[in-house]
């Protein structure tokens, strides 16, 4: 009984003959070369790379400052130290970045559909030629 | 037996009854390997988000962090931050590619690219090691907790939890495990919100007043970070934080949760749900911890359990008497059995699906044989974990969980990231990276002060700052020095072409010929 949705993978079969493997690879390359896929990857990189760098720096600054200095021990307001303010800011950062990501990623889904259509068109034209 | 015991028993029995009812219901649906391993890929993102929270908020979170903040102040809160922020790594880098490449296990994700039994075996070994450390920690925690709350012995408590989790997993598979996680997550949220409201009610519903009370009664050192202790303790803090933030992205029982949803979009949404639940819970941990400091007292907490693990239950008793204590203890119990059930699924699927079906049987076992192997292995893994937990009774729970995170960060994360992002990666690099990460993280812990005391050869208690870079380095050196180039492996059929991995990981397209045909315009039907 098969219950997989479309996104479930087709397992690799070893021993598939060389030609069908090369043909199948052409299909992947066709998707890879579509302008929609290239735009998808460009947008992904433009978001994820700076986001990861920002978040690692922001995250590790807290343990670094508390492990080697006492600057965060100063009072921010009332009994609350800057260390706790920074710690709570990490929660805000996590939710902020998560929503920024999901806002972008939901737009990327359309590019995936475009890439699929574009590759299909290319493949249809290829076989007519 | 006192009335407290009777109330506690009643709550425990109620929890056991609910979870067994779920298992009975799920067992009817647990009819094949796909349902057993990943609930047929039919879990919605909301359900999965709650189930991830259930898997993630273990006894270490609920009991451990509250206790650490109660006894040590700010440094206990690091665990809360690290455990939550780690989900950004999962969300931004691994969840969607994993959903797009995997089927049942982490090993499936790796063999989506590498057509080698060595890769699958190494991955199964890592999953078994990580899940085992984690599982033993949970079982020891369960034994300690239950034997303190109820008049039964440690050994009996471990065996009860062990038998329950075996029944859940063997009969109900991933369907039962998922719904038990959801039930437990809801209970845990209700319990911690209830406790927090009761604490804040004592301070005019003003969290700042709670901090002020801690400052005036215990001293300012309870609410500021500990003073810097020099280079080695400083590096140890950084090392612990590396393990926390990267480890989640390598924990098999969390990663396989992304294979229970239908697509990458659902994987993405389920993380958002999980970060709200998990983050919301961790935001409450200072209230629980400091509440216990003030209302129970550090001496009393440490006297009951030097690790502080009973801070939350004791706080419940101080605020709401025996009934509240019994309720919170039952929540802690549900927390532990649910997490352990999730770990058994992860460990047994690594063994049955990766090792038995694909390495020993070359992927040729029938569906019936696979399903049977999955169930036998679940029982085997559970029994092994019970025996190890009974033998290691005195081991420190937080230490074992930290070890699981460090191994996950060192052995799984480098290979998963490079698989998705590095075109030149090859089989030798993947195997070298996984084994080096595993051996170096476990090895460094064996050489650390935690095991060797003053005779320690490696000065840090947390190995990640060394073992994570070693894992990456071994992936790189293995690729450059060992075996054939990625190009040649592709030509020989030992590696899937990176074009395919790259497109598939980023788009979720799986069956390329069919999907392209389906989205082709009517006139463009291929005729060849």
mmCIF file with all atom_site columns, N, CA, C and O in Angstrom, chain A residues 4 6-7 12 21 25 27-28 32 41 44 55 59 66-67 75 79 84 95 99 101-102 106 109 116 120 124, chain B residues 78 85 96 104 111 220 223 225 228 241 262 268 272 275-276 290 490 497 499-500 506 510 515-516 524 526:
data_model
loop_
_atom_site.group_PDB
_atom_site.id
_atom_site.type_symbol
_atom_site.label_atom_id
_atom_site.label_alt_id
_atom_site.label_comp_id
_atom_site.label_asym_id
_atom_site.label_entity_id
_atom_site.label_seq_id
_atom_site.pdbx_PDB_ins_code
_atom_site.Cartn_x
_atom_site.Cartn_y
_atom_site.Cartn_z
_atom_site.occupancy
_atom_site.B_iso_or_equiv
_atom_site.pdbx_formal_charge
_atom_site.auth_seq_id
_atom_site.auth_comp_id
_atom_site.auth_asym_id
_atom_site.auth_atom_id
_atom_site.pdbx_PDB_model_num
ATOM 1   N N  . UNK A 1 4   ? 2.433  7.591  -0.274  1.00 0.00 ? 4   UNK A N  1
ATOM 2   C CA . UNK A 1 4   ? 3.276  8.775  -0.414  1.00 0.00 ? 4   UNK A CA 1
ATOM 3   C C  . UNK A 1 4   ? 2.624  9.859  -1.247  1.00 0.00 ? 4   UNK A C  1
ATOM 4   O O  . UNK A 1 4   ? 1.980  9.609  -2.237  1.00 0.00 ? 4   UNK A O  1
ATOM 5   N N  . UNK A 1 6   ? 3.304  13.373 -3.546  1.00 0.00 ? 6   UNK A N  1
ATOM 6   C CA . UNK A 1 6   ? 4.213  13.577 -4.672  1.00 0.00 ? 6   UNK A CA 1
ATOM 7   C C  . UNK A 1 6   ? 5.662  13.819 -4.237  1.00 0.00 ? 6   UNK A C  1
ATOM 8   O O  . UNK A 1 6   ? 6.593  13.438 -4.925  1.00 0.00 ? 6   UNK A O  1
ATOM 9   N N  . UNK A 1 7   ? 5.820  14.431 -3.067  1.00 0.00 ? 7   UNK A N  1
ATOM 10  C CA . UNK A 1 7   ? 7.181  14.818 -2.704  1.00 0.00 ? 7   UNK A CA 1
ATOM 11  C C  . UNK A 1 7   ? 8.017  13.667 -2.153  1.00 0.00 ? 7   UNK A C  1
ATOM 12  O O  . UNK A 1 7   ? 9.191  13.820 -1.905  1.00 0.00 ? 7   UNK A O  1
ATOM 13  N N  . UNK A 1 12  ? 16.865 5.327  -5.054  1.00 0.00 ? 12  UNK A N  1
ATOM 14  C CA . UNK A 1 12  ? 17.840 5.102  -6.119  1.00 0.00 ? 12  UNK A CA 1
ATOM 15  C C  . UNK A 1 12  ? 17.954 3.613  -6.344  1.00 0.00 ? 12  UNK A C  1
ATOM 16  O O  . UNK A 1 12  ? 18.070 2.848  -5.394  1.00 0.00 ? 12  UNK A O  1
ATOM 17  N N  . UNK A 1 21  ? 20.149 6.725  -16.892 1.00 0.00 ? 21  UNK A N  1
ATOM 18  C CA . UNK A 1 21  ? 20.610 7.595  -15.823 1.00 0.00 ? 21  UNK A CA 1
ATOM 19  C C  . UNK A 1 21  ? 21.027 8.956  -16.397 1.00 0.00 ? 21  UNK A C  1
ATOM 20  O O  . UNK A 1 21  ? 20.714 10.002 -15.840 1.00 0.00 ? 21  UNK A O  1
ATOM 21  N N  . UNK A 1 25  ? 19.291 12.535 -15.770 1.00 0.00 ? 25  UNK A N  1
ATOM 22  C CA . UNK A 1 25  ? 20.058 13.672 -15.288 1.00 0.00 ? 25  UNK A CA 1
ATOM 23  C C  . UNK A 1 25  ? 19.809 14.903 -16.148 1.00 0.00 ? 25  UNK A C  1
ATOM 24  O O  . UNK A 1 25  ? 19.767 16.018 -15.640 1.00 0.00 ? 25  UNK A O  1
ATOM 25  N N  . UNK A 1 27  ? 17.122 15.856 -17.366 1.00 0.00 ? 27  UNK A N  1
ATOM 26  C CA . UNK A 1 27  ? 15.898 16.517 -16.906 1.00 0.00 ? 27  UNK A CA 1
ATOM 27  C C  . UNK A 1 27  ? 16.189 17.427 -15.716 1.00 0.00 ? 27  UNK A C  1
ATOM 28  O O  . UNK A 1 27  ? 15.669 18.527 -15.629 1.00 0.00 ? 27  UNK A O  1
ATOM 29  N N  . UNK A 1 28  ? 17.025 16.923 -14.802 1.00 0.00 ? 28  UNK A N  1
ATOM 30  C CA . UNK A 1 28  ? 17.376 17.753 -13.636 1.00 0.00 ? 28  UNK A CA 1
ATOM 31  C C  . UNK A 1 28  ? 18.138 18.984 -14.082 1.00 0.00 ? 28  UNK A C  1
ATOM 32  O O  . UNK A 1 28  ? 17.898 20.091 -13.614 1.00 0.00 ? 28  UNK A O  1
ATOM 33  N N  . UNK A 1 32  ? 17.534 22.956 -13.583 1.00 0.00 ? 32  UNK A N  1
ATOM 34  C CA . UNK A 1 32  ? 18.600 23.781 -13.011 1.00 0.00 ? 32  UNK A CA 1
ATOM 35  C C  . UNK A 1 32  ? 18.866 24.999 -13.882 1.00 0.00 ? 32  UNK A C  1
ATOM 36  O O  . UNK A 1 32  ? 19.241 26.056 -13.388 1.00 0.00 ? 32  UNK A O  1
ATOM 37  N N  . UNK A 1 41  ? 17.512 30.333 -6.487  1.00 0.00 ? 41  UNK A N  1
ATOM 38  C CA . UNK A 1 41  ? 18.755 30.123 -5.752  1.00 0.00 ? 41  UNK A CA 1
ATOM 39  C C  . UNK A 1 41  ? 19.421 31.441 -5.389  1.00 0.00 ? 41  UNK A C  1
ATOM 40  O O  . UNK A 1 41  ? 20.003 31.577 -4.319  1.00 0.00 ? 41  UNK A O  1
ATOM 41  N N  . UNK A 1 44  ? 17.466 32.776 -2.473  1.00 0.00 ? 44  UNK A N  1
ATOM 42  C CA . UNK A 1 44  ? 17.731 31.997 -1.270  1.00 0.00 ? 44  UNK A CA 1
ATOM 43  C C  . UNK A 1 44  ? 19.059 32.410 -0.653  1.00 0.00 ? 44  UNK A C  1
ATOM 44  O O  . UNK A 1 44  ? 19.158 32.640 0.541   1.00 0.00 ? 44  UNK A O  1
ATOM 45  N N  . UNK A 1 55  ? 22.866 35.884 12.644  1.00 0.00 ? 55  UNK A N  1
ATOM 46  C CA . UNK A 1 55  ? 22.346 35.178 13.808  1.00 0.00 ? 55  UNK A CA 1
ATOM 47  C C  . UNK A 1 55  ? 23.459 34.502 14.601  1.00 0.00 ? 55  UNK A C  1
ATOM 48  O O  . UNK A 1 55  ? 23.458 34.525 15.831  1.00 0.00 ? 55  UNK A O  1
ATOM 49  N N  . UNK A 1 59  ? 24.123 35.501 18.332  1.00 0.00 ? 59  UNK A N  1
ATOM 50  C CA . UNK A 1 59  ? 24.002 34.448 19.344  1.00 0.00 ? 59  UNK A CA 1
ATOM 51  C C  . UNK A 1 59  ? 25.276 34.317 20.172  1.00 0.00 ? 59  UNK A C  1
ATOM 52  O O  . UNK A 1 59  ? 25.225 34.317 21.396  1.00 0.00 ? 59  UNK A O  1
ATOM 53  N N  . UNK A 1 66  ? 29.708 37.224 28.351  1.00 0.00 ? 66  UNK A N  1
ATOM 54  C CA . UNK A 1 66  ? 29.574 36.826 29.762  1.00 0.00 ? 66  UNK A CA 1
ATOM 55  C C  . UNK A 1 66  ? 30.736 35.939 30.205  1.00 0.00 ? 66  UNK A C  1
ATOM 56  O O  . UNK A 1 66  ? 31.085 35.926 31.377  1.00 0.00 ? 66  UNK A O  1
ATOM 57  N N  . UNK A 1 67  ? 31.344 35.201 29.266  1.00 0.00 ? 67  UNK A N  1
ATOM 58  C CA . UNK A 1 67  ? 32.427 34.298 29.665  1.00 0.00 ? 67  UNK A CA 1
ATOM 59  C C  . UNK A 1 67  ? 33.732 35.052 29.896  1.00 0.00 ? 67  UNK A C  1
ATOM 60  O O  . UNK A 1 67  ? 34.563 34.613 30.687  1.00 0.00 ? 67  UNK A O  1
ATOM 61  N N  . UNK A 1 75  ? 23.362 47.144 35.422  1.00 0.00 ? 75  UNK A N  1
ATOM 62  C CA . UNK A 1 75  ? 21.907 47.199 35.500  1.00 0.00 ? 75  UNK A CA 1
ATOM 63  C C  . UNK A 1 75  ? 21.309 47.895 34.275  1.00 0.00 ? 75  UNK A C  1
ATOM 64  O O  . UNK A 1 75  ? 21.755 48.976 33.899  1.00 0.00 ? 75  UNK A O  1
ATOM 65  N N  . UNK A 1 79  ? 15.915 45.646 38.708  1.00 0.00 ? 79  UNK A N  1
ATOM 66  C CA . UNK A 1 79  ? 16.822 44.552 39.035  1.00 0.00 ? 79  UNK A CA 1
ATOM 67  C C  . UNK A 1 79  ? 17.360 43.838 37.784  1.00 0.00 ? 79  UNK A C  1
ATOM 68  O O  . UNK A 1 79  ? 18.165 42.928 37.902  1.00 0.00 ? 79  UNK A O  1
ATOM 69  N N  . UNK A 1 84  ? 20.272 39.736 30.972  1.00 0.00 ? 84  UNK A N  1
ATOM 70  C CA . UNK A 1 84  ? 18.904 39.242 30.760  1.00 0.00 ? 84  UNK A CA 1
ATOM 71  C C  . UNK A 1 84  ? 18.243 39.953 29.587  1.00 0.00 ? 84  UNK A C  1
ATOM 72  O O  . UNK A 1 84  ? 17.494 39.326 28.813  1.00 0.00 ? 84  UNK A O  1
ATOM 73  N N  . UNK A 1 95  ? 12.256 34.679 16.787  1.00 0.00 ? 95  UNK A N  1
ATOM 74  C CA . UNK A 1 95  ? 10.935 34.785 16.162  1.00 0.00 ? 95  UNK A CA 1
ATOM 75  C C  . UNK A 1 95  ? 10.966 35.734 14.973  1.00 0.00 ? 95  UNK A C  1
ATOM 76  O O  . UNK A 1 95  ? 10.351 35.464 13.942  1.00 0.00 ? 95  UNK A O  1
ATOM 77  N N  . UNK A 1 99  ? 10.057 34.497 11.154  1.00 0.00 ? 99  UNK A N  1
ATOM 78  C CA . UNK A 1 99  ? 8.975  35.057 10.332  1.00 0.00 ? 99  UNK A CA 1
ATOM 79  C C  . UNK A 1 99  ? 9.496  35.704 9.066   1.00 0.00 ? 99  UNK A C  1
ATOM 80  O O  . UNK A 1 99  ? 8.870  35.613 8.006   1.00 0.00 ? 99  UNK A O  1
ATOM 81  N N  . UNK A 1 101 ? 12.041 34.674 7.430   1.00 0.00 ? 101 UNK A N  1
ATOM 82  C CA . UNK A 1 101 ? 12.335 33.558 6.545   1.00 0.00 ? 101 UNK A CA 1
ATOM 83  C C  . UNK A 1 101 ? 11.065 33.020 5.903   1.00 0.00 ? 101 UNK A C  1
ATOM 84  O O  . UNK A 1 101 ? 10.996 32.811 4.695   1.00 0.00 ? 101 UNK A O  1
ATOM 85  N N  . UNK A 1 102 ? 10.040 32.806 6.718   1.00 0.00 ? 102 UNK A N  1
ATOM 86  C CA . UNK A 1 102 ? 8.841  32.157 6.182   1.00 0.00 ? 102 UNK A CA 1
ATOM 87  C C  . UNK A 1 102 ? 8.145  33.075 5.176   1.00 0.00 ? 102 UNK A C  1
ATOM 88  O O  . UNK A 1 102 ? 7.604  32.619 4.168   1.00 0.00 ? 102 UNK A O  1
ATOM 89  N N  . UNK A 1 106 ? 7.724  31.508 1.447   1.00 0.00 ? 106 UNK A N  1
ATOM 90  C CA . UNK A 1 106 ? 6.423  31.304 0.814   1.00 0.00 ? 106 UNK A CA 1
ATOM 91  C C  . UNK A 1 106 ? 6.394  31.894 -0.598  1.00 0.00 ? 106 UNK A C  1
ATOM 92  O O  . UNK A 1 106 ? 5.703  31.368 -1.470  1.00 0.00 ? 106 UNK A O  1
ATOM 93  N N  . UNK A 1 109 ? 8.105  29.489 -3.187  1.00 0.00 ? 109 UNK A N  1
ATOM 94  C CA . UNK A 1 109 ? 7.326  28.358 -3.697  1.00 0.00 ? 109 UNK A CA 1
ATOM 95  C C  . UNK A 1 109 ? 6.807  28.620 -5.110  1.00 0.00 ? 109 UNK A C  1
ATOM 96  O O  . UNK A 1 109 ? 6.742  27.717 -5.938  1.00 0.00 ? 109 UNK A O  1
ATOM 97  N N  . UNK A 1 116 ? 9.327  24.475 -12.736 1.00 0.00 ? 116 UNK A N  1
ATOM 98  C CA . UNK A 1 116 ? 8.762  23.226 -13.236 1.00 0.00 ? 116 UNK A CA 1
ATOM 99  C C  . UNK A 1 116 ? 8.109  23.463 -14.608 1.00 0.00 ? 116 UNK A C  1
ATOM 100 O O  . UNK A 1 116 ? 8.335  22.709 -15.545 1.00 0.00 ? 116 UNK A O  1
ATOM 101 N N  . UNK A 1 120 ? 9.342  22.113 -18.270 1.00 0.00 ? 120 UNK A N  1
ATOM 102 C CA . UNK A 1 120 ? 8.419  21.299 -19.065 1.00 0.00 ? 120 UNK A CA 1
ATOM 103 C C  . UNK A 1 120 ? 8.297  21.852 -20.477 1.00 0.00 ? 120 UNK A C  1
ATOM 104 O O  . UNK A 1 120 ? 8.303  21.102 -21.454 1.00 0.00 ? 120 UNK A O  1
ATOM 105 N N  . UNK A 1 124 ? 9.315  19.979 -23.832 1.00 0.00 ? 124 UNK A N  1
ATOM 106 C CA . UNK A 1 124 ? 8.376  19.755 -24.930 1.00 0.00 ? 124 UNK A CA 1
ATOM 107 C C  . UNK A 1 124 ? 8.965  20.250 -26.250 1.00 0.00 ? 124 UNK A C  1
ATOM 108 O O  . UNK A 1 124 ? 8.932  19.557 -27.264 1.00 0.00 ? 124 UNK A O  1
ATOM 109 N N  . UNK B 2 78  ? 21.110 29.813 29.889  1.00 0.00 ? 78  UNK B N  1
ATOM 110 C CA . UNK B 2 78  ? 21.794 29.548 28.609  1.00 0.00 ? 78  UNK B CA 1
ATOM 111 C C  . UNK B 2 78  ? 21.158 28.401 27.855  1.00 0.00 ? 78  UNK B C  1
ATOM 112 O O  . UNK B 2 78  ? 21.039 28.425 26.637  1.00 0.00 ? 78  UNK B O  1
ATOM 113 N N  . UNK B 2 85  ? 17.225 28.967 20.010  1.00 0.00 ? 85  UNK B N  1
ATOM 114 C CA . UNK B 2 85  ? 17.889 29.572 18.855  1.00 0.00 ? 85  UNK B CA 1
ATOM 115 C C  . UNK B 2 85  ? 18.301 28.488 17.848  1.00 0.00 ? 85  UNK B C  1
ATOM 116 O O  . UNK B 2 85  ? 18.316 28.722 16.641  1.00 0.00 ? 85  UNK B O  1
ATOM 117 N N  . UNK B 2 96  ? 13.878 21.868 5.236   1.00 0.00 ? 96  UNK B N  1
ATOM 118 C CA . UNK B 2 96  ? 13.246 21.678 3.928   1.00 0.00 ? 96  UNK B CA 1
ATOM 119 C C  . UNK B 2 96  ? 14.036 20.741 3.008   1.00 0.00 ? 96  UNK B C  1
ATOM 120 O O  . UNK B 2 96  ? 13.449 19.832 2.416   1.00 0.00 ? 96  UNK B O  1
ATOM 121 N N  . UNK B 2 104 ? 12.488 7.720  5.405   1.00 0.00 ? 104 UNK B N  1
ATOM 122 C CA . UNK B 2 104 ? 12.183 7.273  6.758   1.00 0.00 ? 104 UNK B CA 1
ATOM 123 C C  . UNK B 2 104 ? 13.222 7.745  7.783   1.00 0.00 ? 104 UNK B C  1
ATOM 124 O O  . UNK B 2 104 ? 12.907 7.921  8.942   1.00 0.00 ? 104 UNK B O  1
ATOM 125 N N  . UNK B 2 111 ? 21.780 8.623  1.766   1.00 0.00 ? 111 UNK B N  1
ATOM 126 C CA . UNK B 2 111 ? 21.888 7.734  0.609   1.00 0.00 ? 111 UNK B CA 1
ATOM 127 C C  . UNK B 2 111 ? 21.060 8.239  -0.564  1.00 0.00 ? 111 UNK B C  1
ATOM 128 O O  . UNK B 2 111 ? 21.125 7.656  -1.641  1.00 0.00 ? 111 UNK B O  1
ATOM 129 N N  . UNK B 2 220 ? 22.488 39.719 44.306  1.00 0.00 ? 220 UNK B N  1
ATOM 130 C CA . UNK B 2 220 ? 22.509 40.068 42.894  1.00 0.00 ? 220 UNK B CA 1
ATOM 131 C C  . UNK B 2 220 ? 23.163 38.984 42.040  1.00 0.00 ? 220 UNK B C  1
ATOM 132 O O  . UNK B 2 220 ? 22.853 38.828 40.857  1.00 0.00 ? 220 UNK B O  1
ATOM 133 N N  . UNK B 2 223 ? 21.067 36.862 39.683  1.00 0.00 ? 223 UNK B N  1
ATOM 134 C CA . UNK B 2 223 ? 20.415 37.335 38.451  1.00 0.00 ? 223 UNK B CA 1
ATOM 135 C C  . UNK B 2 223 ? 21.396 37.960 37.464  1.00 0.00 ? 223 UNK B C  1
ATOM 136 O O  . UNK B 2 223 ? 20.988 38.485 36.442  1.00 0.00 ? 223 UNK B O  1
ATOM 137 N N  . UNK B 2 225 ? 25.194 37.106 35.214  1.00 0.00 ? 225 UNK B N  1
ATOM 138 C CA . UNK B 2 225 ? 26.056 35.970 34.873  1.00 0.00 ? 225 UNK B CA 1
ATOM 139 C C  . UNK B 2 225 ? 27.184 35.834 35.886  1.00 0.00 ? 225 UNK B C  1
ATOM 140 O O  . UNK B 2 225 ? 27.611 36.822 36.481  1.00 0.00 ? 225 UNK B O  1
ATOM 141 N N  . UNK B 2 228 ? 33.645 36.108 35.032  1.00 0.00 ? 228 UNK B N  1
ATOM 142 C CA . UNK B 2 228 ? 34.502 35.305 34.154  1.00 0.00 ? 228 UNK B CA 1
ATOM 143 C C  . UNK B 2 228 ? 35.520 34.521 34.962  1.00 0.00 ? 228 UNK B C  1
ATOM 144 O O  . UNK B 2 228 ? 36.091 35.043 35.915  1.00 0.00 ? 228 UNK B O  1
ATOM 145 N N  . UNK B 2 241 ? 27.809 26.178 24.048  1.00 0.00 ? 241 UNK B N  1
ATOM 146 C CA . UNK B 2 241 ? 26.862 26.885 23.195  1.00 0.00 ? 241 UNK B CA 1
ATOM 147 C C  . UNK B 2 241 ? 26.930 26.418 21.739  1.00 0.00 ? 241 UNK B C  1
ATOM 148 O O  . UNK B 2 241 ? 25.921 26.416 21.043  1.00 0.00 ? 241 UNK B O  1
ATOM 149 N N  . UNK B 2 262 ? 3.654  16.098 4.752   1.00 0.00 ? 262 UNK B N  1
ATOM 150 C CA . UNK B 2 262 ? 3.596  15.824 3.314   1.00 0.00 ? 262 UNK B CA 1
ATOM 151 C C  . UNK B 2 262 ? 4.622  16.579 2.470   1.00 0.00 ? 262 UNK B C  1
ATOM 152 O O  . UNK B 2 262 ? 5.058  16.059 1.446   1.00 0.00 ? 262 UNK B O  1
ATOM 153 N N  . UNK B 2 268 ? 8.261  23.581 7.047   1.00 0.00 ? 268 UNK B N  1
ATOM 154 C CA . UNK B 2 268 ? 8.551  24.969 7.415   1.00 0.00 ? 268 UNK B CA 1
ATOM 155 C C  . UNK B 2 268 ? 7.537  25.485 8.427   1.00 0.00 ? 268 UNK B C  1
ATOM 156 O O  . UNK B 2 268 ? 7.888  26.050 9.450   1.00 0.00 ? 268 UNK B O  1
ATOM 157 N N  . UNK B 2 272 ? 7.629  26.815 12.697  1.00 0.00 ? 272 UNK B N  1
ATOM 158 C CA . UNK B 2 272 ? 7.107  28.063 13.270  1.00 0.00 ? 272 UNK B CA 1
ATOM 159 C C  . UNK B 2 272 ? 6.245  27.741 14.494  1.00 0.00 ? 272 UNK B C  1
ATOM 160 O O  . UNK B 2 272 ? 6.390  28.354 15.556  1.00 0.00 ? 272 UNK B O  1
ATOM 161 N N  . UNK B 2 275 ? 8.594  26.727 17.301  1.00 0.00 ? 275 UNK B N  1
ATOM 162 C CA . UNK B 2 275 ? 9.370  27.793 17.954  1.00 0.00 ? 275 UNK B CA 1
ATOM 163 C C  . UNK B 2 275 ? 8.476  28.604 18.897  1.00 0.00 ? 275 UNK B C  1
ATOM 164 O O  . UNK B 2 275 ? 8.945  29.073 19.925  1.00 0.00 ? 275 UNK B O  1
ATOM 165 N N  . UNK B 2 276 ? 7.177  28.763 18.555  1.00 0.00 ? 276 UNK B N  1
ATOM 166 C CA . UNK B 2 276 ? 6.286  29.478 19.481  1.00 0.00 ? 276 UNK B CA 1
ATOM 167 C C  . UNK B 2 276 ? 6.079  28.681 20.759  1.00 0.00 ? 276 UNK B C  1
ATOM 168 O O  . UNK B 2 276 ? 6.183  29.220 21.855  1.00 0.00 ? 276 UNK B O  1
ATOM 169 N N  . UNK B 2 290 ? 13.243 30.933 39.384  1.00 0.00 ? 290 UNK B N  1
ATOM 170 C CA . UNK B 2 290 ? 13.334 31.898 40.483  1.00 0.00 ? 290 UNK B CA 1
ATOM 171 C C  . UNK B 2 290 ? 12.178 31.735 41.466  1.00 0.00 ? 290 UNK B C  1
ATOM 172 O O  . UNK B 2 290 ? 12.338 31.965 42.670  1.00 0.00 ? 290 UNK B O  1
ATOM 173 N N  . UNK B 2 490 ? 29.966 9.816  -9.682  1.00 0.00 ? 490 UNK B N  1
ATOM 174 C CA . UNK B 2 490 ? 28.702 10.008 -10.398 1.00 0.00 ? 490 UNK B CA 1
ATOM 175 C C  . UNK B 2 490 ? 28.675 9.160  -11.658 1.00 0.00 ? 490 UNK B C  1
ATOM 176 O O  . UNK B 2 490 ? 27.692 8.506  -11.958 1.00 0.00 ? 490 UNK B O  1
ATOM 177 N N  . UNK B 2 497 ? 23.891 12.380 -9.155  1.00 0.00 ? 497 UNK B N  1
ATOM 178 C CA . UNK B 2 497 ? 24.492 13.614 -9.654  1.00 0.00 ? 497 UNK B CA 1
ATOM 179 C C  . UNK B 2 497 ? 24.090 14.781 -8.771  1.00 0.00 ? 497 UNK B C  1
ATOM 180 O O  . UNK B 2 497 ? 22.975 14.836 -8.246  1.00 0.00 ? 497 UNK B O  1
ATOM 181 N N  . UNK B 2 499 ? 23.535 17.724 -9.627  1.00 0.00 ? 499 UNK B N  1
ATOM 182 C CA . UNK B 2 499 ? 22.444 18.484 -10.259 1.00 0.00 ? 499 UNK B CA 1
ATOM 183 C C  . UNK B 2 499 ? 21.113 18.042 -9.675  1.00 0.00 ? 499 UNK B C  1
ATOM 184 O O  . UNK B 2 499 ? 20.252 18.848 -9.339  1.00 0.00 ? 499 UNK B O  1
ATOM 185 N N  . UNK B 2 500 ? 20.947 16.715 -9.555  1.00 0.00 ? 500 UNK B N  1
ATOM 186 C CA . UNK B 2 500 ? 19.693 16.179 -9.037  1.00 0.00 ? 500 UNK B CA 1
ATOM 187 C C  . UNK B 2 500 ? 19.493 16.561 -7.572  1.00 0.00 ? 500 UNK B C  1
ATOM 188 O O  . UNK B 2 500 ? 18.425 17.052 -7.192  1.00 0.00 ? 500 UNK B O  1
ATOM 189 N N  . UNK B 2 506 ? 16.233 21.780 -3.190  1.00 0.00 ? 506 UNK B N  1
ATOM 190 C CA . UNK B 2 506 ? 15.740 23.157 -3.172  1.00 0.00 ? 506 UNK B CA 1
ATOM 191 C C  . UNK B 2 506 ? 14.330 23.328 -3.710  1.00 0.00 ? 506 UNK B C  1
ATOM 192 O O  . UNK B 2 506 ? 13.724 24.384 -3.511  1.00 0.00 ? 506 UNK B O  1
ATOM 193 N N  . UNK B 2 510 ? 10.479 15.469 -7.045  1.00 0.00 ? 510 UNK B N  1
ATOM 194 C CA . UNK B 2 510 ? 11.080 14.173 -6.739  1.00 0.00 ? 510 UNK B CA 1
ATOM 195 C C  . UNK B 2 510 ? 11.056 13.254 -7.946  1.00 0.00 ? 510 UNK B C  1
ATOM 196 O O  . UNK B 2 510 ? 12.061 12.678 -8.328  1.00 0.00 ? 510 UNK B O  1
ATOM 197 N N  . UNK B 2 515 ? 6.694  14.812 -13.050 1.00 0.00 ? 515 UNK B N  1
ATOM 198 C CA . UNK B 2 515 ? 6.289  16.159 -12.668 1.00 0.00 ? 515 UNK B CA 1
ATOM 199 C C  . UNK B 2 515 ? 6.447  17.133 -13.813 1.00 0.00 ? 515 UNK B C  1
ATOM 200 O O  . UNK B 2 515 ? 5.665  18.059 -13.975 1.00 0.00 ? 515 UNK B O  1
ATOM 201 N N  . UNK B 2 516 ? 7.477  16.932 -14.599 1.00 0.00 ? 516 UNK B N  1
ATOM 202 C CA . UNK B 2 516 ? 7.673  17.830 -15.734 1.00 0.00 ? 516 UNK B CA 1
ATOM 203 C C  . UNK B 2 516 ? 6.577  17.588 -16.767 1.00 0.00 ? 516 UNK B C  1
ATOM 204 O O  . UNK B 2 516 ? 6.021  18.521 -17.331 1.00 0.00 ? 516 UNK B O  1
ATOM 205 N N  . UNK B 2 524 ? 2.163  20.707 -25.536 1.00 0.00 ? 524 UNK B N  1
ATOM 206 C CA . UNK B 2 524 ? 3.558  20.290 -25.467 1.00 0.00 ? 524 UNK B CA 1
ATOM 207 C C  . UNK B 2 524 ? 3.740  18.858 -24.988 1.00 0.00 ? 524 UNK B C  1
ATOM 208 O O  . UNK B 2 524 ? 4.816  18.486 -24.583 1.00 0.00 ? 524 UNK B O  1
ATOM 209 N N  . UNK B 2 526 ? 4.755  15.253 -24.602 1.00 0.00 ? 526 UNK B N  1
ATOM 210 C CA . UNK B 2 526 ? 5.846  14.546 -25.289 1.00 0.00 ? 526 UNK B CA 1
ATOM 211 C C  . UNK B 2 526 ? 5.268  13.352 -26.020 1.00 0.00 ? 526 UNK B C  1
ATOM 212 O O  . UNK B 2 526 ? 4.440  12.624 -25.499 1.00 0.00 ? 526 UNK B O  1
#
